[in-house]
Short mmCIF file of C-alpha atoms in Angstrom, two decimals:
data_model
loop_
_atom_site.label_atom_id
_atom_site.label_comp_id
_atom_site.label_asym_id
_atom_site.label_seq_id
_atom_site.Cartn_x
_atom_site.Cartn_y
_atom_site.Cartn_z
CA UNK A 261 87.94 105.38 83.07
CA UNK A 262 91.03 107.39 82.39
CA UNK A 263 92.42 106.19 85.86
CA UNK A 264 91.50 102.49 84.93
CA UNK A 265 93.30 102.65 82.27
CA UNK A 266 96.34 103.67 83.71
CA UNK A 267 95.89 101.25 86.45
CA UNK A 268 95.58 98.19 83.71
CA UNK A 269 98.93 99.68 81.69
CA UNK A 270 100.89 100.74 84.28
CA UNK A 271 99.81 99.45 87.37
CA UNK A 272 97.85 95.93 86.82
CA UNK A 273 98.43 94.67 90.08
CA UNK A 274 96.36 98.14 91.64
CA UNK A 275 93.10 96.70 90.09
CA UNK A 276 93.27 93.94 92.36
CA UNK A 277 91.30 95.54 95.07
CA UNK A 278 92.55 93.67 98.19
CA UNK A 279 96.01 94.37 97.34
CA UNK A 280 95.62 98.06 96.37
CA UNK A 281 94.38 98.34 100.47
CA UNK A 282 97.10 96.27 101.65
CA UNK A 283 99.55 97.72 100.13
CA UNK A 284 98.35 101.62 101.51
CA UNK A 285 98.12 100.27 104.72
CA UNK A 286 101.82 98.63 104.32
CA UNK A 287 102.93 102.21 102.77
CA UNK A 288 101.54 104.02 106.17
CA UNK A 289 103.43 101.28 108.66
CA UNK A 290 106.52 101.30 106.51
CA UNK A 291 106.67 105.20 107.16
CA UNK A 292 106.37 104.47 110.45
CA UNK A 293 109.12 101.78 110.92
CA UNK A 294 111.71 104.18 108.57
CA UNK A 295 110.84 107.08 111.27
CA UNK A 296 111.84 104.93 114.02
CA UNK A 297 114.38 102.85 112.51
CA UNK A 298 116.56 106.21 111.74
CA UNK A 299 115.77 107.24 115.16
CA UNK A 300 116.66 104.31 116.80
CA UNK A 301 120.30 104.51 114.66
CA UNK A 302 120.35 108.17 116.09
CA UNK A 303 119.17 107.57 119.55
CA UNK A 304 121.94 105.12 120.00
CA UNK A 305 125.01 107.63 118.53
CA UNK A 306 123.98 110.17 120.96
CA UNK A 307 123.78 107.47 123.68
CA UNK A 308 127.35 105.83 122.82
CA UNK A 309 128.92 108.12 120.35
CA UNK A 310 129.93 104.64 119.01
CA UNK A 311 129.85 103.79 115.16
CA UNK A 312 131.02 100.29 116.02
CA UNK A 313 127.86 99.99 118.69
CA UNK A 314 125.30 101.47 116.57
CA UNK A 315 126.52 98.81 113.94
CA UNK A 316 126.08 96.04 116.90
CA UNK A 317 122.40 97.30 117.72
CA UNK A 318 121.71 96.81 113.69
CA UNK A 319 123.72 93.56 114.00
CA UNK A 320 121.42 92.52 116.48
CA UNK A 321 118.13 93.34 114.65
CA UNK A 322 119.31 90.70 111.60
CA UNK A 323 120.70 87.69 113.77
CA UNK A 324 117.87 86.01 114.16
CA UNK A 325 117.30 86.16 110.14
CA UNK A 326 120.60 84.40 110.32
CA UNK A 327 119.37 81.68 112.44
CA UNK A 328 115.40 81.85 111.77
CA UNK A 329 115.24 82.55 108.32
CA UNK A 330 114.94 78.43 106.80
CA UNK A 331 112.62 77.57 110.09
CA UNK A 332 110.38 80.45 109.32
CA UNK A 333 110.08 79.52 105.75
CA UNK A 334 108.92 76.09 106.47
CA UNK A 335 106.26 78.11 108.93
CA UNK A 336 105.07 80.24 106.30
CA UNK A 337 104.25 77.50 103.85
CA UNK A 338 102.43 75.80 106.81
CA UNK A 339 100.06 78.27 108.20
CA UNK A 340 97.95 81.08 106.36
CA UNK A 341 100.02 83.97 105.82
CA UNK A 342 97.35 86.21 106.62
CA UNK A 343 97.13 85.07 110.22
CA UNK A 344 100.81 84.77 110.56
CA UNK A 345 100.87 88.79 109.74
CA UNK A 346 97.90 89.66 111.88
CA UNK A 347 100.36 88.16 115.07
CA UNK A 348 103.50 89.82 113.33
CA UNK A 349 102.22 93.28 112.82
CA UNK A 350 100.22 93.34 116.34
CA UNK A 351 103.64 92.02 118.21
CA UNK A 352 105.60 94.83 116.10
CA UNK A 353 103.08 97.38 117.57
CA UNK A 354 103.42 96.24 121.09
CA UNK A 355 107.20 96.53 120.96
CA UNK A 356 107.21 100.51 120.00
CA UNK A 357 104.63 101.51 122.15
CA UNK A 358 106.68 100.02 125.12
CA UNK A 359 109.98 101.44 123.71
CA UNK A 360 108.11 105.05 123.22
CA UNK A 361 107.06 104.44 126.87
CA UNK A 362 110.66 103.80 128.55
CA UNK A 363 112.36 106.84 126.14
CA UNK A 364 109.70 109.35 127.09
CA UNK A 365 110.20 108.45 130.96
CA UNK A 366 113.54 108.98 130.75
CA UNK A 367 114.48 104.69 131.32
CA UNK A 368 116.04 103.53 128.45
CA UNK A 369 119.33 102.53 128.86
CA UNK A 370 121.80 101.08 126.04
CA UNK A 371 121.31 97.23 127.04
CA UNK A 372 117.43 97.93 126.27
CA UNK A 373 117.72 99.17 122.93
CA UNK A 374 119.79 95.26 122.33
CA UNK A 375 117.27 93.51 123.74
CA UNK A 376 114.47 95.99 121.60
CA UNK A 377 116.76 95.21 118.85
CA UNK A 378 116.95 91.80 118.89
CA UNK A 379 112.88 91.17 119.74
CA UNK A 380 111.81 93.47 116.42
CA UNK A 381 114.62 90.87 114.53
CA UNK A 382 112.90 87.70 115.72
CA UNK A 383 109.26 88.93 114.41
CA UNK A 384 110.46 90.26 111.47
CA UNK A 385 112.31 87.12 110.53
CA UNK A 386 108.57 85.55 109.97
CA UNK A 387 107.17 88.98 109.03
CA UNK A 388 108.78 90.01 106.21
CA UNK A 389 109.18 86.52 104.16
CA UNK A 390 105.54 86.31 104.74
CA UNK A 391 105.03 89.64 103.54
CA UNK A 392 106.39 88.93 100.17
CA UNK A 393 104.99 85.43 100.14
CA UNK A 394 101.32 86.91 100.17
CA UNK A 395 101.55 88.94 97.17
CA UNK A 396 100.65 86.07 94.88
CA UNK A 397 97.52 85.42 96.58
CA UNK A 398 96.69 88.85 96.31
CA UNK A 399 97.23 89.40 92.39
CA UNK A 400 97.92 86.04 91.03
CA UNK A 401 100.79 85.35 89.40
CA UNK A 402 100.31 87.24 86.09
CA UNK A 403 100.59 90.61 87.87
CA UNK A 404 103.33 89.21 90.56
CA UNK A 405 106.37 91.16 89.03
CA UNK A 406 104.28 94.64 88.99
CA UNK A 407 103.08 93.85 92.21
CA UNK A 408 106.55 93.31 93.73
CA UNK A 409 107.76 96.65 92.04
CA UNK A 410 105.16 98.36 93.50
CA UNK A 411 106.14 96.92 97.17
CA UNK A 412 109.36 98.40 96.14
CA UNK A 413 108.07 101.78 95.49
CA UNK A 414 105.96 101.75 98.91
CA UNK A 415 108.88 100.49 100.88
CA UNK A 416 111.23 103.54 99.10
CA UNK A 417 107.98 106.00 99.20
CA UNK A 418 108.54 105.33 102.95
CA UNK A 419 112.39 105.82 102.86
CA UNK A 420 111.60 108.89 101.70
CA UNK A 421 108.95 110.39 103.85
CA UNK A 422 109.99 108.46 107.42
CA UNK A 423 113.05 109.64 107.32
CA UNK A 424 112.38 113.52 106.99
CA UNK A 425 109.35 112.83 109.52
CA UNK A 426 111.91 111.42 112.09
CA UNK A 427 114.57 114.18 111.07
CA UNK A 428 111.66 116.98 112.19
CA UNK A 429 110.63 114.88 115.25
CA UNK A 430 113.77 114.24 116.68
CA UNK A 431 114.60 117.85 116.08
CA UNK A 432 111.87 119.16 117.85
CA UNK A 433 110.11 116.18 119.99
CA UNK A 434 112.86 113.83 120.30
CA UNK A 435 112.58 110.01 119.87
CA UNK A 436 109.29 109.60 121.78
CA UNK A 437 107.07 110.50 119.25
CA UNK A 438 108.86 108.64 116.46
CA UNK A 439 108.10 105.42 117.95
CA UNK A 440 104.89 106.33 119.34
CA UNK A 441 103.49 107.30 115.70
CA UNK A 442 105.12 103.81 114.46
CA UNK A 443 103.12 101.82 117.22
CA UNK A 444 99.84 103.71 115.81
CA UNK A 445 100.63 103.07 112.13
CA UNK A 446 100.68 99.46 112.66
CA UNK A 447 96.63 99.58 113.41
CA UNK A 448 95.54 100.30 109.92
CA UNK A 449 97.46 97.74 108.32
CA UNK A 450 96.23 95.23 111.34
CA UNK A 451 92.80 95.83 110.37
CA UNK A 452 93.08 96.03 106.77
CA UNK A 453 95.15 92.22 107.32
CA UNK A 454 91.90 91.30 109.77
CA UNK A 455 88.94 92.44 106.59
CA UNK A 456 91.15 90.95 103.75
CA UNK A 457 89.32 87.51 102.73
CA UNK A 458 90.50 84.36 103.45
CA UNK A 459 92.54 82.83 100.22
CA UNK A 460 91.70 80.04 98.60
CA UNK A 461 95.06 79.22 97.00
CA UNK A 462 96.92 78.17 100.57
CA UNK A 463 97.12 74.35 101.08
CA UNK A 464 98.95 73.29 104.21
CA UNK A 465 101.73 70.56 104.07
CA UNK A 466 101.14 66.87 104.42
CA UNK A 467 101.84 66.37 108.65
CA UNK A 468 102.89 62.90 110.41
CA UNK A 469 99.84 60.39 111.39
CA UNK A 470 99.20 61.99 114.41
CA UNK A 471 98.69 65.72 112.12
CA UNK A 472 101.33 67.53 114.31
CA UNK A 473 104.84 68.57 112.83
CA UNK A 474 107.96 66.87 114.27
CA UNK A 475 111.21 68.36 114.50
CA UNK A 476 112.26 65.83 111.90
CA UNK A 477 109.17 66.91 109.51
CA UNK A 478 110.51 70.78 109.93
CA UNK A 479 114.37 69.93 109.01
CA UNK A 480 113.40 67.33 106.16
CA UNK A 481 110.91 70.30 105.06
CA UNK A 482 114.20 72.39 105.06
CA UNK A 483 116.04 70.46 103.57
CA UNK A 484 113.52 69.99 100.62
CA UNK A 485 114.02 74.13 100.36
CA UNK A 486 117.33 73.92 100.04
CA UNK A 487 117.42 71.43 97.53
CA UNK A 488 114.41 73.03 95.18
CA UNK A 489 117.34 76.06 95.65
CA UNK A 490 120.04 74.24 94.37
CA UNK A 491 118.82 72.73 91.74
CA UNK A 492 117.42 75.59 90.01
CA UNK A 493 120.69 76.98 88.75
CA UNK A 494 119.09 80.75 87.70
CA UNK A 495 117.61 80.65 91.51
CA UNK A 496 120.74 79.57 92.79
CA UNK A 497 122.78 82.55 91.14
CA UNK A 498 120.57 85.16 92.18
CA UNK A 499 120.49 84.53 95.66
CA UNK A 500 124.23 84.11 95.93
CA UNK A 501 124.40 87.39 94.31
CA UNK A 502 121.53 89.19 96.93
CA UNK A 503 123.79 87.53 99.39
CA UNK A 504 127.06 89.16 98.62
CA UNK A 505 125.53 92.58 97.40
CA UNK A 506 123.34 92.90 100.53
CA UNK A 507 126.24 91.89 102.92
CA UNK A 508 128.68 94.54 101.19
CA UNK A 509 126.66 97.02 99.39
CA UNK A 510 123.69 98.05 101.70
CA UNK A 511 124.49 99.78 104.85
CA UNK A 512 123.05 102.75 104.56
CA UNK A 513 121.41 102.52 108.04
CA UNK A 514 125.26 102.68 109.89
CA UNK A 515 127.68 104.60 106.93
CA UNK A 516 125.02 107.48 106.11
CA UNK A 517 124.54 108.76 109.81
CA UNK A 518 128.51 108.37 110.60
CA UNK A 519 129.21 110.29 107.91
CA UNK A 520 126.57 112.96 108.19
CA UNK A 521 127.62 113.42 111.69
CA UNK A 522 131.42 113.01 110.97
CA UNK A 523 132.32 114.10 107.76
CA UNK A 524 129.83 116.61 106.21
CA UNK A 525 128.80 117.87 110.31
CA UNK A 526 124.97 117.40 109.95
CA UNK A 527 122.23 117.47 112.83
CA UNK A 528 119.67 115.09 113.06
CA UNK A 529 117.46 116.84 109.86
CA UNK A 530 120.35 116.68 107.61
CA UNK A 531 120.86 112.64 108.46
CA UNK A 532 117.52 112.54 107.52
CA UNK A 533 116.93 114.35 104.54
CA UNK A 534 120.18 112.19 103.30
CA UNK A 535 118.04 109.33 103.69
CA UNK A 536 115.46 110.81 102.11
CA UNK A 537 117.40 111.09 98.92
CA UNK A 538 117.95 107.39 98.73
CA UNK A 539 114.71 106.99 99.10
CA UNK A 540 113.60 109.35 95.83
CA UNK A 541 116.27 107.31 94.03
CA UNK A 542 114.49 103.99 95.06
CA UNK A 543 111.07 105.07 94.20
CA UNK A 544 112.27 105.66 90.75
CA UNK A 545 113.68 102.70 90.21
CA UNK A 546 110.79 101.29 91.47
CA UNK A 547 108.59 103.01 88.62
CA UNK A 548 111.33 101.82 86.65
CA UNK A 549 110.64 97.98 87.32
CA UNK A 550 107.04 98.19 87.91
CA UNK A 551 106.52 99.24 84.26
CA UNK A 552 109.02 96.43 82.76
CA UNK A 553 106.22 94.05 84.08
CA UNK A 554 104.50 93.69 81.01
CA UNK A 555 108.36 91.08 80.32
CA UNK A 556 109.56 88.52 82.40
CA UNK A 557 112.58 89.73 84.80
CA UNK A 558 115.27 90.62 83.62
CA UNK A 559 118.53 89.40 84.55
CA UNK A 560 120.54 92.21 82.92
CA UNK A 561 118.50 94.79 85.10
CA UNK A 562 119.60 93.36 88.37
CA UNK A 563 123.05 92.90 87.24
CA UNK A 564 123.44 96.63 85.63
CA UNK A 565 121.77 97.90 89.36
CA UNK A 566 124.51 96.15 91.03
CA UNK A 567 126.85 97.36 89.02
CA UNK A 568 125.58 100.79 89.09
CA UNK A 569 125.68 100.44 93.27
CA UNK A 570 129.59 99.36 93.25
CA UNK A 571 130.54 102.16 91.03
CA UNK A 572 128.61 104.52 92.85
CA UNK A 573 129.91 103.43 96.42
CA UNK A 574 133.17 103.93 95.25
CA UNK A 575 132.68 107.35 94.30
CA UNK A 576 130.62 108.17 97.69
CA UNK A 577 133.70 107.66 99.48
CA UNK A 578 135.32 110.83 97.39
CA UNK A 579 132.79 113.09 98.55
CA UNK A 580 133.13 116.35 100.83
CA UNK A 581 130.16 118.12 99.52
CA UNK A 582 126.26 117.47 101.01
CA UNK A 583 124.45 118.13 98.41
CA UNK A 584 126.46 116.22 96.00
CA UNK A 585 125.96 113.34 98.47
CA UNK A 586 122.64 113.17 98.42
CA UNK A 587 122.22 113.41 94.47
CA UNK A 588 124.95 109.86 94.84
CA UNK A 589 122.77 108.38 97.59
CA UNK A 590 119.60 109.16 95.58
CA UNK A 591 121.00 107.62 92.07
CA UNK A 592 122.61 104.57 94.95
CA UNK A 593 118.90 104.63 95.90
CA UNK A 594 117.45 104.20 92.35
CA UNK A 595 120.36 101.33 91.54
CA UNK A 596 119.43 99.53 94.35
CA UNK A 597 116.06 98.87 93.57
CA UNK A 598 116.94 98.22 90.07
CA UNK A 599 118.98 95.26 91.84
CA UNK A 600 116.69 94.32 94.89
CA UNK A 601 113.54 94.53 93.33
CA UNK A 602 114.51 92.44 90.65
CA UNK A 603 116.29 90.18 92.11
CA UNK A 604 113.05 89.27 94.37
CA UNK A 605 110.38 89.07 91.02
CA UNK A 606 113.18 86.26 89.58
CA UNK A 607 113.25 84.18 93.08
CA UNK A 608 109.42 84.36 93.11
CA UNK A 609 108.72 83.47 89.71
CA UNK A 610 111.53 80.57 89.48
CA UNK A 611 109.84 79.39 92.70
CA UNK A 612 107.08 76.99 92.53
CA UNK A 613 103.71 77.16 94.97
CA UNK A 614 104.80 74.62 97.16
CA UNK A 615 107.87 76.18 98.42
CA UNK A 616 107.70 79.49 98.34
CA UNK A 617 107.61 80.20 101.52
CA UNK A 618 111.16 78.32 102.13
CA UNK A 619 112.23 80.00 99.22
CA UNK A 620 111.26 83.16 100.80
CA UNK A 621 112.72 82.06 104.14
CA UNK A 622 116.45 81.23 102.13
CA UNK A 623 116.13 84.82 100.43
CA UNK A 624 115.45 86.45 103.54
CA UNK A 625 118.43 84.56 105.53
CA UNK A 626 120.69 85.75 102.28
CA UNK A 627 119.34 89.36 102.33
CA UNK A 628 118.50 90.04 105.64
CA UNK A 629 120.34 86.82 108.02
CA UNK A 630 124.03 88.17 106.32
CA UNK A 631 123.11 91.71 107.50
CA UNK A 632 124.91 91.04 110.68
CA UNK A 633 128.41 90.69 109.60
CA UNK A 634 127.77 93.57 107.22
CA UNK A 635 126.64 95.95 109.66
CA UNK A 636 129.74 94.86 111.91
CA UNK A 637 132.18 95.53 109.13
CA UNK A 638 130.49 98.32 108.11
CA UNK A 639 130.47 100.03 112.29
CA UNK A 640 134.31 98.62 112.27
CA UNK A 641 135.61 100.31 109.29
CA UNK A 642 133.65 103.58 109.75
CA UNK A 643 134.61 103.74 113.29
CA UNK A 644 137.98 102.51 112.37
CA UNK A 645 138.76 104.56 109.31
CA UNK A 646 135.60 106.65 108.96
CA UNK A 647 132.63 106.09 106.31
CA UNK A 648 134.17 107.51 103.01
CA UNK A 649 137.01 105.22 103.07
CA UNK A 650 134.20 102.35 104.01
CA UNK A 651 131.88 103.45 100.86
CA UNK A 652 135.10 103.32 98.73
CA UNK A 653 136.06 100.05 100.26
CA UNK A 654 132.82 98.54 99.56
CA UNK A 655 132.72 99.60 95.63
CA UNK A 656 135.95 97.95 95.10
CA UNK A 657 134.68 94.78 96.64
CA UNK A 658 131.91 94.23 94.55
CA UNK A 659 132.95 95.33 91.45
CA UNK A 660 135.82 92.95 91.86
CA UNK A 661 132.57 90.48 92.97
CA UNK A 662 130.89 91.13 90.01
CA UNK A 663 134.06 91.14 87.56
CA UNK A 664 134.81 87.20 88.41
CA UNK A 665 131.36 86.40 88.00
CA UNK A 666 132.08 88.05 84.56
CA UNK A 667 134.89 85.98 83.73
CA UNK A 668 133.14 82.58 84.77
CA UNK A 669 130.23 83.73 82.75
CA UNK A 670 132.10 84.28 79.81
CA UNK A 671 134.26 80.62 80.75
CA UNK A 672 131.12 79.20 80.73
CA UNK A 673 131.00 78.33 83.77
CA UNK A 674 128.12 80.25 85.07
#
């Protein structure tokens, strides 16, 4: 009863029971992904020794959310989201396994980690919209906000623990196993996707005569997505803010490993305990937002995590010391969320039923499609002038971001 109770306070969106196994089986593959994502990042380095191509391979894994992100919105809002994840997730799985395969004989080359790259981008440009346009037809939307916090706190909870798993594992195994073990994780979440009940709340578009989509339907459905955007001013706002902050702010994945290996001359385990510590910063400021979801979103939460990111970048770039690092990438980590995870609750709940999914699919091109030229500028600059001086770089720009936004605000023209 005692647990109940907490679960009803705290955690509302945990006594839905089909969303308290999805999102275990999403915490297991996320752990997964984070152990081969940082191994994939490392893998590369000791391949090229190349910030700049390590920031390409990242690059590479975001284009197609650049060019996909508004076609895979109208997709989602078309099709059951539950079968579009059951193809996602087994694709995903497929993709490791043969990438475990070619690293543990010895075969992979650099041009196959691009083309690896660049396949895991073009699923996850459908995944991960459809991901977070589920949730409300797992909880409803009166327990949407704590049940986007609480994606949050998985996603970080696996920041956290893939990380140090791949930092062990590519200590003593090597890659291999860290994408073997991410192929395997994706099997518990691909059956719990397979035994979750059909919803009841998904109602496919109107189609032409014939009841096929034409290209026209898809663009004019587009369209439609971007206008919903535009005229909502709040919506507007915040995605032109995830935009800028995402592009700028959050590339961990290509300044924390060049400046482990760099500038504070860690292995593989220290890379990943660094990561780690953003992760125990993000799972506390996913606490943090999960239990403001008795309110509405707050604007002044995302705005004050942003802020607390620039400042924070800017002092990263000062830094000599690990362990002082990682207590600034954990707080980085906790700000971040404060920002991220907010920022998503007020896009969903501005966003009506009809076009979520091409809301999803124009927050996902803003978050995730801009990650390309930020994970070039970020491999330039740290290759160029090293990743302190990037950090510090990266502060300045979005505090001066976030100061004009100040000054139109308080103009009035915001």
């Amino acid at each position: 009863m005692r647990i109940k109770g907490l679960l009803q306070s705290g955690f509302p969106a945990f006594t839905h029971t089909t969303y308290r196994w999805y999102w275990w089986g999403q915490t297991l593959s996320q752990i997964g992904s984070w152990a081969q994502n940082v191994s994939l990042i490392w893998l590369v380095l000791q391949l090229t020794n190349s910030p700049f191509l390590m920031g390409v391979v990242s690059a590479l894994q975001n284009v197609p959310a650049m060019l996909l992100s508004l076609h895979a919105g109208v997709l989602i809002d078309r099709f059951p989201r539950r079968r579009i994840l059951l193809i996602t997730q087994s694709t995903l799985m497929l993709f490791s396994l043969v990438m475990a395969m070619l690293i543990g004989l010895g075969l992979v080359r650099y041009w196959m980690i691009l083309v690896f790259a660049m396949g895991v981008g073009i699923v996850n440009c459908i995944n991960n919209p459809a991901k977070q346009a589920i949730i409300i037809e797992l909880v409803g939307r009166e327990h949407l906000t704590n049940a986007i916090a609480l994606n949050s706190a998985s996603f970080n909870s696996a920041r956290l623990v893939g990380p140090a798993v791949a930092g062990v594992l590519l200590g003593l195994w090597g890659a291999t196993w860290c994408f073997f073990i991410n192929g395997l994780s994706f099997l518990g979440v691909i059956y719990i996707l397979y035994r979750l009940p059909q919803t009841s709340e998904y109602t496919p578009p109107v189609t032409n005569p014939k009841g096929t989509h034409s290209r026209t339907s898809i663009l004019k459905e587009m369209a439609e997505g971007m206008k919903f955007v535009r005229q909502n001013p709040l919506l507007l706002l915040v995605i032109i803010i995830v935009g800028v902050i995402s592009t700028i702010g959050i590339n961990f994945n290509i300044l924390v490993p060049a400046m482990a290996k760099y500038e504070l001359g860690e292995n593989a385990l220290g890379y990943g305990l660094l990561m780690s510590s953003l992760g125990v910063g993000a799972i506390v400021g996913a606490l943090f937002v999960a239990m403001q979801s008795y309110r509405e979103p707050d604007v002044r939460v995302m705005m004050g995590g942003a802020l607390g990111l620039s400042l924070l970048s800017v002092i990263a770039g000062t830094l000599s010391n690990y362990f002082a690092a990682a207590i600034v990438f954990g707080l980085m980590g906790c700000c971040m969320i404060c920002f991220s995870a907010t920022a998503n609750s007020l896009i969903q709940t501005q966003s009506s039923d009809n076009f979520r999914g091409r809301v999803m699919g124009v927050y996902s091109l803003m978050n995730n499609g801009l990650t390309p030229f930020g994970n070039l500028y970020a491999g330039f600059l740290a290759e160029l002038w090293g990743a302190k001086k990037t950090f510090l770089l990266s502060g300045l720009i979005m505090l001066l971001f976030l100061g004009v936004l100040a000054l139109r605000k308080k103009k009035g023209s915001l």
